[in-house]
GROMACS .gro file of C-alpha atoms in nm:
model
  491
    1MET     CA    1   2.652   1.044   1.141
    2GLY     CA    2   2.525   1.208   1.453
    3SER     CA    3   2.243   0.988   1.489
    4SER     CA    4   2.428   0.682   1.401
    5LEU     CA    5   2.676   0.793   1.661
    6LEU     CA    6   2.402   0.832   1.919
    7VAL     CA    7   2.220   0.543   1.842
    8PHE     CA    8   2.551   0.322   1.862
    9ILE     CA    9   2.614   0.448   2.200
   10LEU     CA   10   2.270   0.389   2.334
   11VAL     CA   11   2.257   0.027   2.199
   12ILE     CA   12   2.584  -0.097   2.341
   13ASN     CA   13   2.491   0.044   2.693
   14SER     CA   14   2.149  -0.116   2.687
   15GLY     CA   15   2.247  -0.438   2.814
   16ASP     CA   16   2.531  -0.697   2.832
   17PRO     CA   17   2.532  -0.937   2.497
   18LEU     CA   18   2.739  -1.223   2.682
   19GLN     CA   19   2.478  -1.248   2.981
   20GLU     CA   20   2.293  -1.536   2.826
   21LEU     CA   21   2.642  -1.712   2.784
   22ARG     CA   22   2.766  -1.643   3.123
   23GLU     CA   23   2.454  -1.810   3.265
   24SER     CA   24   2.505  -2.099   3.046
   25ASN     CA   25   2.601  -2.474   3.157
   26ALA     CA   26   2.734  -2.573   2.816
   27GLU     CA   27   3.066  -2.735   2.842
   28ASN     CA   28   3.201  -2.498   2.520
   29VAL     CA   29   3.065  -2.187   2.692
   30GLU     CA   30   3.433  -2.016   2.719
   31PHE     CA   31   3.473  -2.107   2.334
   32LEU     CA   32   3.118  -1.959   2.270
   33ILE     CA   33   3.195  -1.648   2.463
   34GLN     CA   34   3.532  -1.588   2.273
   35GLN     CA   35   3.379  -1.639   1.949
   36ARG     CA   36   3.067  -1.366   2.028
   37ILE     CA   37   3.371  -1.115   2.151
   38GLU     CA   38   3.512  -1.173   1.801
   39PHE     CA   39   3.187  -1.139   1.625
   40MET     CA   40   3.107  -0.808   1.784
   41ASN     CA   41   3.440  -0.680   1.843
   42LEU     CA   42   3.364  -0.644   2.235
   43ASP     CA   43   3.758  -0.671   2.308
   44GLN     CA   44   3.787  -0.316   2.161
   45PRO     CA   45   3.684   0.025   2.284
   46TRP     CA   46   3.377   0.143   2.179
   47TYR     CA   47   3.484   0.416   1.981
   48GLN     CA   48   3.701   0.187   1.780
   49ARG     CA   49   3.404  -0.041   1.725
   50TYR     CA   50   3.202   0.261   1.590
   51TRP     CA   51   3.505   0.371   1.341
   52THR     CA   52   3.485  -0.011   1.214
   53TRP     CA   53   3.145   0.014   1.121
   54LEU     CA   54   3.174   0.338   0.995
   55THR     CA   55   3.463   0.286   0.749
   56GLY     CA   56   3.255  -0.062   0.633
   57LEU     CA   57   2.988   0.171   0.565
   58ALA     CA   58   3.220   0.402   0.360
   59GLY     CA   59   3.274   0.107   0.158
   60CYS     CA   60   2.969   0.139   0.018
   61VAL     CA   61   3.076   0.424  -0.212
   62VAL     CA   62   3.290   0.194  -0.421
   63GLY     CA   63   3.061  -0.082  -0.404
   64ASN     CA   64   3.208  -0.284  -0.125
   65CYS     CA   65   2.972  -0.268   0.187
   66ASP     CA   66   3.062  -0.384   0.519
   67LEU     CA   67   2.785  -0.342   0.778
   68GLY     CA   68   2.971  -0.596   1.011
   69THR     CA   69   2.848  -0.950   1.173
   70ASN     CA   70   2.555  -0.986   1.438
   71MET     CA   71   2.606  -1.179   1.755
   72GLN     CA   72   2.579  -1.523   1.580
   73GLY     CA   73   2.844  -1.418   1.318
   74GLN     CA   74   2.591  -1.381   1.046
   75ASP     CA   75   2.656  -1.111   0.775
   76VAL     CA   76   2.447  -0.805   0.860
   77GLY     CA   77   2.455  -0.706   0.493
   78ALA     CA   78   2.291  -1.000   0.347
   79LEU     CA   79   2.038  -1.028   0.647
   80VAL     CA   80   1.922  -0.626   0.524
   81GLN     CA   81   1.879  -0.762   0.182
   82GLN     CA   82   1.618  -1.018   0.283
   83ALA     CA   83   1.467  -0.784   0.542
   84ALA     CA   84   1.457  -0.482   0.356
   85GLY     CA   85   1.278  -0.665   0.088
   86ALA     CA   86   1.006  -0.796   0.299
   87SER     CA   87   0.950  -0.458   0.485
   88LEU     CA   88   0.964  -0.241   0.144
   89ARG     CA   89   0.707  -0.446  -0.003
   90LEU     CA   90   0.484  -0.411   0.301
   91VAL     CA   91   0.566  -0.047   0.334
   92PHE     CA   92   0.542   0.051  -0.019
   93LEU     CA   93   0.187  -0.122  -0.094
   94ALA     CA   94   0.063   0.025   0.249
   95THR     CA   95   0.172   0.394   0.154
   96LEU     CA   96   0.040   0.358  -0.222
   97PHE     CA   97  -0.319   0.270  -0.098
   98SER     CA   98  -0.308   0.508   0.182
   99ILE     CA   99  -0.225   0.811  -0.047
  100ILE     CA  100  -0.500   0.673  -0.277
  101ILE     CA  101  -0.780   0.622  -0.035
  102GLY     CA  102  -0.658   0.880   0.201
  103VAL     CA  103  -0.640   1.175  -0.060
  104LEU     CA  104  -0.980   1.081  -0.250
  105THR     CA  105  -1.153   1.079   0.101
  106GLY     CA  106  -0.981   1.413   0.205
  107ILE     CA  107  -1.117   1.578  -0.119
  108VAL     CA  108  -1.467   1.454  -0.104
  109THR     CA  109  -1.502   1.565   0.289
  110ALA     CA  110  -1.378   1.911   0.208
  111ILE     CA  111  -1.640   1.948  -0.074
  112ARG     CA  112  -1.877   1.849   0.176
  113GLN     CA  113  -1.779   2.008   0.449
  114TYR     CA  114  -2.003   1.981   0.765
  115SER     CA  115  -2.212   1.709   0.598
  116THR     CA  116  -2.301   1.393   0.740
  117LEU     CA  117  -2.055   1.237   0.583
  118ASP     CA  118  -1.790   1.466   0.657
  119TYR     CA  119  -1.876   1.374   1.047
  120ALA     CA  120  -1.874   1.007   0.992
  121VAL     CA  121  -1.562   1.000   0.809
  122SER     CA  122  -1.405   1.227   1.065
  123PHE     CA  123  -1.516   1.012   1.340
  124LEU     CA  124  -1.402   0.695   1.182
  125ILE     CA  125  -1.049   0.848   1.080
  126PHE     CA  126  -1.007   0.962   1.439
  127LEU     CA  127  -1.116   0.614   1.544
  128PHE     CA  128  -0.859   0.448   1.337
  129PHE     CA  129  -0.589   0.707   1.423
  130SER     CA  130  -0.612   0.637   1.775
  131LEU     CA  131  -0.622   0.234   1.764
  132PRO     CA  132  -0.344   0.028   1.941
  133VAL     CA  133  -0.200  -0.144   1.669
  134PHE     CA  134  -0.085  -0.446   1.874
  135TRP     CA  135  -0.468  -0.451   1.990
  136ALA     CA  136  -0.581  -0.404   1.618
  137ALA     CA  137  -0.370  -0.685   1.484
  138VAL     CA  138  -0.511  -0.912   1.747
  139LEU     CA  139  -0.855  -0.838   1.627
  140ALA     CA  140  -0.727  -0.849   1.238
  141LYS     CA  141  -0.608  -1.215   1.313
  142GLU     CA  142  -0.923  -1.341   1.442
  143TRP     CA  143  -1.186  -1.179   1.213
  144MET     CA  144  -1.010  -1.138   0.883
  145GLY     CA  145  -0.739  -1.437   0.912
  146ILE     CA  146  -0.907  -1.709   1.131
  147ARG     CA  147  -1.283  -1.657   1.079
  148PHE     CA  148  -1.213  -1.600   0.715
  149ASN     CA  149  -1.050  -1.912   0.670
  150ASN     CA  150  -1.334  -2.129   0.846
  151TRP     CA  151  -1.610  -1.915   0.617
  152MET     CA  152  -1.391  -2.025   0.298
  153ALA     CA  153  -1.430  -2.392   0.402
  154ASP     CA  154  -1.808  -2.363   0.304
  155PRO     CA  155  -1.843  -1.997   0.186
  156SER     CA  156  -2.242  -1.909   0.186
  157PHE     CA  157  -2.424  -1.628   0.312
  158THR     CA  158  -2.746  -1.660   0.516
  159TRP     CA  159  -3.046  -1.435   0.459
  160ALA     CA  160  -3.003  -1.279   0.783
  161GLN     CA  161  -2.629  -1.172   0.667
  162THR     CA  162  -2.755  -1.066   0.339
  163GLY     CA  163  -3.020  -0.832   0.484
  164ILE     CA  164  -2.757  -0.668   0.719
  165VAL     CA  165  -2.538  -0.584   0.408
  166ALA     CA  166  -2.829  -0.473   0.202
  167ALA     CA  167  -2.950  -0.246   0.496
  168VAL     CA  168  -2.584  -0.094   0.557
  169ALA     CA  169  -2.543  -0.023   0.168
  170ALA     CA  170  -2.872   0.129   0.144
  171ILE     CA  171  -2.763   0.372   0.430
  172VAL     CA  172  -2.393   0.414   0.345
  173VAL     CA  173  -2.402   0.461  -0.053
  174PRO     CA  174  -2.662   0.740  -0.057
  175GLY     CA  175  -2.467   0.913   0.233
  176ILE     CA  176  -2.154   0.891   0.010
  177ILE     CA  177  -2.325   1.022  -0.300
  178GLY     CA  178  -2.572   1.268  -0.108
  179GLY     CA  179  -2.798   1.485  -0.303
  180SER     CA  180  -3.184   1.559  -0.210
  181LEU     CA  181  -3.407   1.339   0.015
  182ARG     CA  182  -3.569   1.182  -0.275
  183ARG     CA  183  -3.240   1.118  -0.436
  184ARG     CA  184  -3.117   0.958  -0.128
  185LEU     CA  185  -3.422   0.736  -0.100
  186GLY     CA  186  -3.430   0.630  -0.436
  187THR     CA  187  -3.046   0.524  -0.402
  188GLY     CA  188  -3.104   0.338  -0.096
  189ALA     CA  189  -3.401   0.128  -0.250
  190VAL     CA  190  -3.183   0.066  -0.543
  191MET     CA  191  -2.864  -0.049  -0.367
  192PHE     CA  192  -3.075  -0.261  -0.100
  193ALA     CA  193  -3.239  -0.450  -0.400
  194PHE     CA  194  -2.904  -0.483  -0.585
  195VAL     CA  195  -2.738  -0.657  -0.291
  196LEU     CA  196  -3.056  -0.877  -0.232
  197VAL     CA  197  -2.984  -0.987  -0.568
  198VAL     CA  198  -2.637  -1.029  -0.588
  199MET     CA  199  -2.528  -1.179  -0.289
  200PRO     CA  200  -2.756  -1.499  -0.350
  201LEU     CA  201  -2.631  -1.515  -0.701
  202PHE     CA  202  -2.263  -1.526  -0.579
  203ASP     CA  203  -2.354  -1.831  -0.352
  204TRP     CA  204  -2.524  -1.975  -0.654
  205LEU     CA  205  -2.212  -1.934  -0.860
  206ASN     CA  206  -1.970  -2.040  -0.563
  207TYR     CA  207  -1.800  -1.713  -0.663
  208ALA     CA  208  -1.590  -1.714  -0.350
  209ARG     CA  209  -1.427  -2.015  -0.450
  210GLN     CA  210  -1.433  -1.998  -0.822
  211PRO     CA  211  -1.434  -1.618  -0.910
  212GLN     CA  212  -1.377  -1.479  -1.257
  213LEU     CA  213  -1.443  -1.152  -1.449
  214GLY     CA  214  -1.373  -1.242  -1.821
  215PRO     CA  215  -1.319  -0.988  -2.104
  216LEU     CA  216  -1.694  -0.889  -2.142
  217VAL     CA  217  -1.681  -0.746  -1.755
  218ILE     CA  218  -1.372  -0.618  -1.788
  219THR     CA  219  -1.436  -0.414  -2.077
  220LEU     CA  220  -1.789  -0.293  -1.963
  221LEU     CA  221  -1.581  -0.187  -1.635
  222GLY     CA  222  -1.343  -0.016  -1.857
  223VAL     CA  223  -1.592   0.178  -2.049
  224ALA     CA  224  -1.765   0.271  -1.718
  225VAL     CA  225  -1.401   0.389  -1.622
  226ALA     CA  226  -1.369   0.621  -1.930
  227PHE     CA  227  -1.672   0.790  -1.890
  228GLY     CA  228  -1.647   0.841  -1.539
  229LEU     CA  229  -1.300   0.986  -1.574
  230THR     CA  230  -1.369   1.200  -1.847
  231ALA     CA  231  -1.681   1.328  -1.669
  232LEU     CA  232  -1.464   1.399  -1.356
  233LEU     CA  233  -1.127   1.544  -1.539
  234SER     CA  234  -1.282   1.689  -1.853
  235GLY     CA  235  -1.632   1.695  -1.877
  236LEU     CA  236  -1.836   1.454  -2.117
  237GLN     CA  237  -1.888   1.741  -2.376
  238ASN     CA  238  -1.536   1.709  -2.439
  239ARG     CA  239  -1.550   1.420  -2.692
  240ARG     CA  240  -1.195   1.405  -2.803
  241VAL     CA  241  -1.111   1.317  -2.452
  242LEU     CA  242  -1.398   1.061  -2.434
  243TYR     CA  243  -1.283   0.899  -2.764
  244SER     CA  244  -0.942   0.858  -2.672
  245ALA     CA  245  -1.063   0.679  -2.352
  246LEU     CA  246  -1.260   0.441  -2.507
  247VAL     CA  247  -1.044   0.379  -2.784
  248THR     CA  248  -0.741   0.317  -2.480
  249VAL     CA  249  -1.040   0.049  -2.382
  250GLY     CA  250  -1.062  -0.109  -2.701
  251LEU     CA  251  -0.694  -0.156  -2.717
  252GLY     CA  252  -0.701  -0.300  -2.360
  253LEU     CA  253  -0.941  -0.556  -2.511
  254VAL     CA  254  -0.724  -0.634  -2.800
  255SER     CA  255  -0.420  -0.667  -2.579
  256TYR     CA  256  -0.622  -0.884  -2.345
  257TYR     CA  257  -0.657  -1.169  -2.607
  258ALA     CA  258  -0.300  -1.072  -2.732
  259THR     CA  259  -0.135  -1.159  -2.401
  260PHE     CA  260  -0.361  -1.410  -2.260
  261TRP     CA  261  -0.151  -1.724  -2.324
  262LEU     CA  262   0.164  -1.521  -2.262
  263LEU     CA  263   0.021  -1.433  -1.906
  264LEU     CA  264  -0.083  -1.778  -1.820
  265ASP     CA  265   0.268  -1.855  -1.684
  266PRO     CA  266   0.474  -1.554  -1.770
  267ALA     CA  267   0.844  -1.674  -1.809
  268GLY     CA  268   0.995  -1.369  -1.669
  269GLY     CA  269   0.760  -1.344  -1.377
  270TRP     CA  270   0.698  -0.983  -1.253
  271TRP     CA  271   0.950  -0.847  -1.492
  272THR     CA  272   0.704  -0.960  -1.802
  273ILE     CA  273   0.419  -0.802  -1.635
  274PHE     CA  274   0.578  -0.469  -1.560
  275GLY     CA  275   0.697  -0.454  -1.920
  276LEU     CA  276   0.360  -0.522  -2.062
  277PHE     CA  277   0.213  -0.250  -1.820
  278ALA     CA  278   0.507  -0.021  -1.989
  279VAL     CA  279   0.382  -0.088  -2.323
  280ALA     CA  280   0.018  -0.026  -2.219
  281MET     CA  281   0.113   0.335  -2.063
  282LEU     CA  282   0.321   0.410  -2.394
  283LEU     CA  283   0.021   0.302  -2.594
  284ALA     CA  284  -0.217   0.532  -2.366
  285VAL     CA  285   0.021   0.815  -2.431
  286ALA     CA  286   0.017   0.797  -2.788
  287THR     CA  287  -0.363   0.753  -2.796
  288GLY     CA  288  -0.428   1.082  -2.591
  289ARG     CA  289  -0.174   1.276  -2.799
  290LEU     CA  290  -0.304   1.156  -3.133
  291LEU     CA  291  -0.677   1.179  -3.058
  292GLY     CA  292  -0.671   1.451  -2.788
  293GLY     CA  293  -0.679   1.750  -3.042
  294HIS     CA  294  -0.651   2.084  -2.859
  295ALA     CA  295  -0.731   1.888  -2.503
  296ARG     CA  296  -0.448   1.639  -2.555
  297GLY     CA  297  -0.297   1.725  -2.234
  298GLN     CA  298  -0.639   1.600  -2.079
  299ALA     CA  299  -0.694   1.327  -2.298
  300THR     CA  300  -0.348   1.177  -2.251
  301ALA     CA  301  -0.411   1.174  -1.844
  302VAL     CA  302  -0.754   0.993  -1.902
  303SER     CA  303  -0.615   0.747  -2.117
  304ILE     CA  304  -0.334   0.676  -1.909
  305LEU     CA  305  -0.551   0.639  -1.594
  306THR     CA  306  -0.795   0.419  -1.810
  307ALA     CA  307  -0.511   0.183  -1.935
  308ALA     CA  308  -0.393   0.170  -1.560
  309ILE     CA  309  -0.724   0.063  -1.430
  310TYR     CA  310  -0.800  -0.164  -1.708
  311SER     CA  311  -0.459  -0.323  -1.665
  312GLY     CA  312  -0.552  -0.368  -1.311
  313LEU     CA  313  -0.859  -0.532  -1.392
  314VAL     CA  314  -0.671  -0.756  -1.639
  315LEU     CA  315  -0.408  -0.873  -1.382
  316LEU     CA  316  -0.724  -0.937  -1.115
  317ASP     CA  317  -0.872  -1.141  -1.345
  318HIS     CA  318  -0.552  -1.355  -1.408
  319PHE     CA  319  -0.569  -1.399  -1.017
  320MET     CA  320  -0.910  -1.509  -1.005
  321ARG     CA  321  -0.872  -1.785  -1.259
  322HIS     CA  322  -0.577  -1.931  -1.052
  323TRP     CA  323  -0.743  -1.897  -0.716
  324PRO     CA  324  -0.924  -2.235  -0.709
  325GLY     CA  325  -0.599  -2.387  -0.770
  326PHE     CA  326  -0.443  -2.192  -0.505
  327LEU     CA  327  -0.735  -2.304  -0.248
  328SER     CA  328  -0.656  -2.666  -0.358
  329LEU     CA  329  -0.283  -2.615  -0.240
  330LYS     CA  330  -0.375  -2.400   0.056
  331PRO     CA  331  -0.758  -2.448   0.202
  332ARG     CA  332  -0.688  -2.172   0.440
  333PRO     CA  333  -0.565  -1.862   0.226
  334ILE     CA  334  -0.540  -1.601   0.491
  335SER     CA  335  -0.211  -1.696   0.694
  336THR     CA  336  -0.152  -1.478   1.014
  337ILE     CA  337   0.228  -1.565   1.050
  338GLY     CA  338   0.521  -1.493   0.823
  339SER     CA  339   0.556  -1.336   0.470
  340SER     CA  340   0.526  -1.649   0.283
  341SER     CA  341   0.413  -2.014   0.336
  342PRO     CA  342   0.711  -2.238   0.397
  343ASN     CA  343   0.769  -2.502   0.110
  344PHE     CA  344   0.494  -2.377  -0.085
  345ALA     CA  345   0.501  -2.483  -0.418
  346GLY     CA  346   0.284  -2.352  -0.731
  347SER     CA  347   0.276  -2.184  -1.024
  348PHE     CA  348   0.371  -1.806  -1.054
  349TRP     CA  349   0.023  -1.699  -1.010
  350GLU     CA  350  -0.040  -1.922  -0.707
  351VAL     CA  351   0.303  -1.816  -0.551
  352SER     CA  352   0.206  -1.450  -0.589
  353LEU     CA  353  -0.139  -1.515  -0.449
  354ASP     CA  354   0.037  -1.695  -0.142
  355GLN     CA  355   0.263  -1.405  -0.096
  356GLY     CA  356  -0.043  -1.149  -0.143
  357THR     CA  357  -0.263  -1.290   0.088
  358GLN     CA  358   0.046  -1.291   0.372
  359LEU     CA  359   0.070  -0.925   0.276
  360LEU     CA  360  -0.330  -0.861   0.361
  361LEU     CA  361  -0.336  -0.841   0.702
  362PRO     CA  362  -0.021  -0.610   0.799
  363THR     CA  363  -0.079  -0.383   0.494
  364THR     CA  364  -0.435  -0.309   0.594
  365LEU     CA  365  -0.300  -0.231   0.951
  366LEU     CA  366  -0.026  -0.003   0.825
  367MET     CA  367  -0.283   0.168   0.594
  368VAL     CA  368  -0.568   0.235   0.843
  369VAL     CA  369  -0.313   0.444   1.034
  370SER     CA  370  -0.196   0.625   0.735
  371VAL     CA  371  -0.504   0.674   0.572
  372ALA     CA  372  -0.624   0.881   0.872
  373THR     CA  373  -0.335   1.118   0.843
  374TYR     CA  374  -0.347   1.196   0.473
  375THR     CA  375  -0.732   1.233   0.479
  376ARG     CA  376  -0.694   1.490   0.763
  377TYR     CA  377  -0.436   1.684   0.576
  378THR     CA  378  -0.611   1.660   0.261
  379ARG     CA  379  -0.900   1.783   0.378
  380ALA     CA  380  -0.744   2.072   0.563
  381SER     CA  381  -0.534   2.175   0.259
  382MET     CA  382  -0.840   2.155   0.048
  383LEU     CA  383  -1.066   2.391   0.279
  384GLU     CA  384  -0.763   2.614   0.297
  385ALA     CA  385  -0.717   2.632  -0.074
  386ILE     CA  386  -1.119   2.641  -0.157
  387ASN     CA  387  -1.117   2.993   0.080
  388GLN     CA  388  -0.824   3.169  -0.136
  389ASP     CA  389  -0.885   3.442  -0.348
  390TYR     CA  390  -0.811   3.293  -0.652
  391ILE     CA  391  -1.088   3.020  -0.617
  392ARG     CA  392  -1.336   3.271  -0.589
  393THR     CA  393  -1.204   3.486  -0.880
  394ALA     CA  394  -1.209   3.155  -1.090
  395ARG     CA  395  -1.570   3.089  -0.980
  396ALA     CA  396  -1.678   3.461  -1.059
  397LYS     CA  397  -1.519   3.404  -1.420
  398GLY     CA  398  -1.772   3.115  -1.443
  399VAL     CA  399  -1.524   2.855  -1.459
  400ASN     CA  400  -1.705   2.515  -1.369
  401GLU     CA  401  -1.677   2.364  -1.058
  402ARG     CA  402  -1.468   2.057  -1.153
  403THR     CA  403  -1.181   2.258  -1.311
  404VAL     CA  404  -1.203   2.471  -0.998
  405ILE     CA  405  -1.161   2.181  -0.745
  406PHE     CA  406  -0.944   1.966  -0.946
  407LYS     CA  407  -0.724   2.197  -1.138
  408HIS     CA  408  -0.694   2.488  -0.917
  409ALA     CA  409  -0.769   2.381  -0.525
  410PHE     CA  410  -0.660   2.022  -0.570
  411ARG     CA  411  -0.314   2.083  -0.733
  412ASN     CA  412  -0.217   2.355  -0.482
  413SER     CA  413  -0.347   2.161  -0.158
  414MET     CA  414  -0.099   1.870  -0.256
  415ILE     CA  415   0.227   2.092  -0.157
  416PRO     CA  416   0.190   1.997   0.224
  417VAL     CA  417   0.028   1.644   0.139
  418THR     CA  418   0.344   1.583  -0.039
  419THR     CA  419   0.575   1.682   0.256
  420ILE     CA  420   0.371   1.432   0.473
  421VAL     CA  421   0.405   1.172   0.223
  422ALA     CA  422   0.800   1.178   0.226
  423PHE     CA  423   0.818   1.165   0.632
  424ASP     CA  424   0.545   0.904   0.618
  425PHE     CA  425   0.719   0.625   0.434
  426ALA     CA  426   1.037   0.640   0.649
  427GLY     CA  427   0.786   0.650   0.943
  428LEU     CA  428   0.603   0.318   0.839
  429ILE     CA  429   0.912   0.153   0.809
  430GLY     CA  430   0.991   0.242   1.204
  431GLY     CA  431   0.600   0.159   1.273
  432SER     CA  432   0.636  -0.180   1.116
  433VAL     CA  433   0.832  -0.317   1.427
  434ILE     CA  434   0.550  -0.385   1.592
  435VAL     CA  435   0.352  -0.511   1.302
  436GLU     CA  436   0.614  -0.751   1.202
  437ARG     CA  437   0.668  -0.868   1.551
  438VAL     CA  438   0.261  -0.958   1.590
  439PHE     CA  439   0.247  -1.104   1.237
  440GLY     CA  440   0.611  -1.270   1.258
  441TRP     CA  441   0.748  -1.121   0.959
  442ARG     CA  442   1.124  -1.153   0.909
  443GLY     CA  443   1.152  -0.756   0.802
  444MET     CA  444   1.359  -0.461   0.916
  445GLY     CA  445   1.128  -0.460   1.212
  446ASP     CA  446   1.213  -0.772   1.344
  447LEU     CA  447   1.606  -0.730   1.260
  448PHE     CA  448   1.574  -0.412   1.470
  449ALA     CA  449   1.394  -0.570   1.737
  450THR     CA  450   1.618  -0.874   1.756
  451GLY     CA  451   1.955  -0.656   1.759
  452LEU     CA  452   1.792  -0.412   2.034
  453GLY     CA  453   1.707  -0.702   2.280
  454ASN     CA  454   2.033  -0.877   2.259
  455SER     CA  455   2.206  -0.520   2.266
  456ASP     CA  456   2.397  -0.601   1.945
  457PRO     CA  457   2.441  -0.283   1.754
  458ALA     CA  458   2.505  -0.408   1.398
  459PRO     CA  459   2.175  -0.494   1.285
  460VAL     CA  460   2.012  -0.162   1.492
  461MET     CA  461   2.235   0.048   1.297
  462ALA     CA  462   2.162  -0.134   0.966
  463PHE     CA  463   1.787  -0.034   1.030
  464VAL     CA  464   1.871   0.318   1.116
  465LEU     CA  465   2.081   0.336   0.795
  466VAL     CA  466   1.792   0.208   0.598
  467THR     CA  467   1.537   0.422   0.749
  468GLY     CA  468   1.754   0.737   0.743
  469THR     CA  469   1.848   0.678   0.381
  470ALA     CA  470   1.463   0.639   0.291
  471ALA     CA  471   1.387   0.948   0.496
  472VAL     CA  472   1.644   1.125   0.275
  473LEU     CA  473   1.550   1.003  -0.052
  474PHE     CA  474   1.183   1.079  -0.024
  475ASN     CA  475   1.246   1.416   0.083
  476LEU     CA  476   1.431   1.455  -0.224
  477ILE     CA  477   1.160   1.324  -0.427
  478ALA     CA  478   0.939   1.584  -0.239
  479ASP     CA  479   1.140   1.841  -0.327
  480LEU     CA  480   1.132   1.740  -0.676
  481LEU     CA  481   0.738   1.736  -0.660
  482TYR     CA  482   0.714   2.091  -0.519
  483ALA     CA  483   0.852   2.218  -0.877
  484VAL     CA  484   0.571   1.995  -1.074
  485LEU     CA  485   0.281   2.097  -0.858
  486ASP     CA  486   0.376   2.472  -0.831
  487PRO     CA  487   0.535   2.607  -1.135
  488ARG     CA  488   0.676   2.930  -0.925
  489ILE     CA  489   0.903   2.692  -0.737
  490ARG     CA  490   1.122   2.616  -1.055
  491VAL     CA  491   1.222   2.972  -1.064
   0.00000   0.00000   0.00000
């Protein structure tokens, strides 16, 4: 309440909302001035205007919110519903990808402290964190938007481009994997040859315009994920966990054919997809519990992750199948302005592709800044946990390194990172103001900037309300997650 009062006072004293009308030569200027005075309650004292807004907000308790009207007489509540949908979609995706990438990168750099990879990642993280968002947005528009659209008109790679990508892959991948000099040279040679074969093959298949995975590739990737997650979380010697993951892949293949025609044009849209995903998670849980034996906890976790990744691959396959149709409707797929293409008409998948390509540039920018934060905090927390006495005790008892890292160190290091997530989500909503202005998104950032520029308190107060509520809600979620991560907090 105190912050809302302070913001209200600052906004109403930041300028004159009637200035443009006083300078107008319109014949009905007096009517327009009187109309704006009524819309904004400018004939009332400031404290009465604030009390009117506060009582309207109190009506939300009984489901009758009244956030007032802006200077044009539009209902701010309706504007917030439209703007919040666009902003939360943008911020949620940026937060999700930032957590996944940042936490994984932080773990790897902590495990390989002071290595070449650690120094390279640290340099890139500090670089990304210090980038001016407005400048990075201009670069993203130019290289990821305009030039990519030009390339999509006739997508192909020259031998020079192929050689450069192959050389970069031959340097970067061995640096990430690590190992002895002989192992790195071997990995680099394999990656160099792999890129030299794959990129011309993609050109020959016209893969950029007609991509497709298909059930065979999805299943092979699913099997690789099953082995990888089992090796990472349990160890390949734990056959029950591996069998649970492989059975999950088999069920995924059956579900691919069972739901193929249903997903060609889902009647319920995203609700149908979310419902099928929930069913896949339930099947994964049942598989892990039934086949896991004494390791049913690990088997369930591996099965859930395998099912989630397999479901994502199936979803990606459907998007790829509709990519040619989307390009026929929108030859320049990456838009640099707006959250959706005006008057765009197509199937469910084509409309979703349009919305997804609109999300690409602003989400990437918000994600780059947050990844830097999550990486540094995860690395610092992991290093602190690894140096604790209980880690040395676990290693002295002969516990394998995988269990030490992921079961002991990682879980304890997530407590401070959870706190950062709670603040970062609300912070990203505030930070999206610049990104939304650059990319022409009609979201909460645009609502805030427009209201502040016009000295119009109602939209600004709505922005403060949404961000403040998000901050409180995510701090509550963080407090609940503390108890999940550390059983001692439950007591």
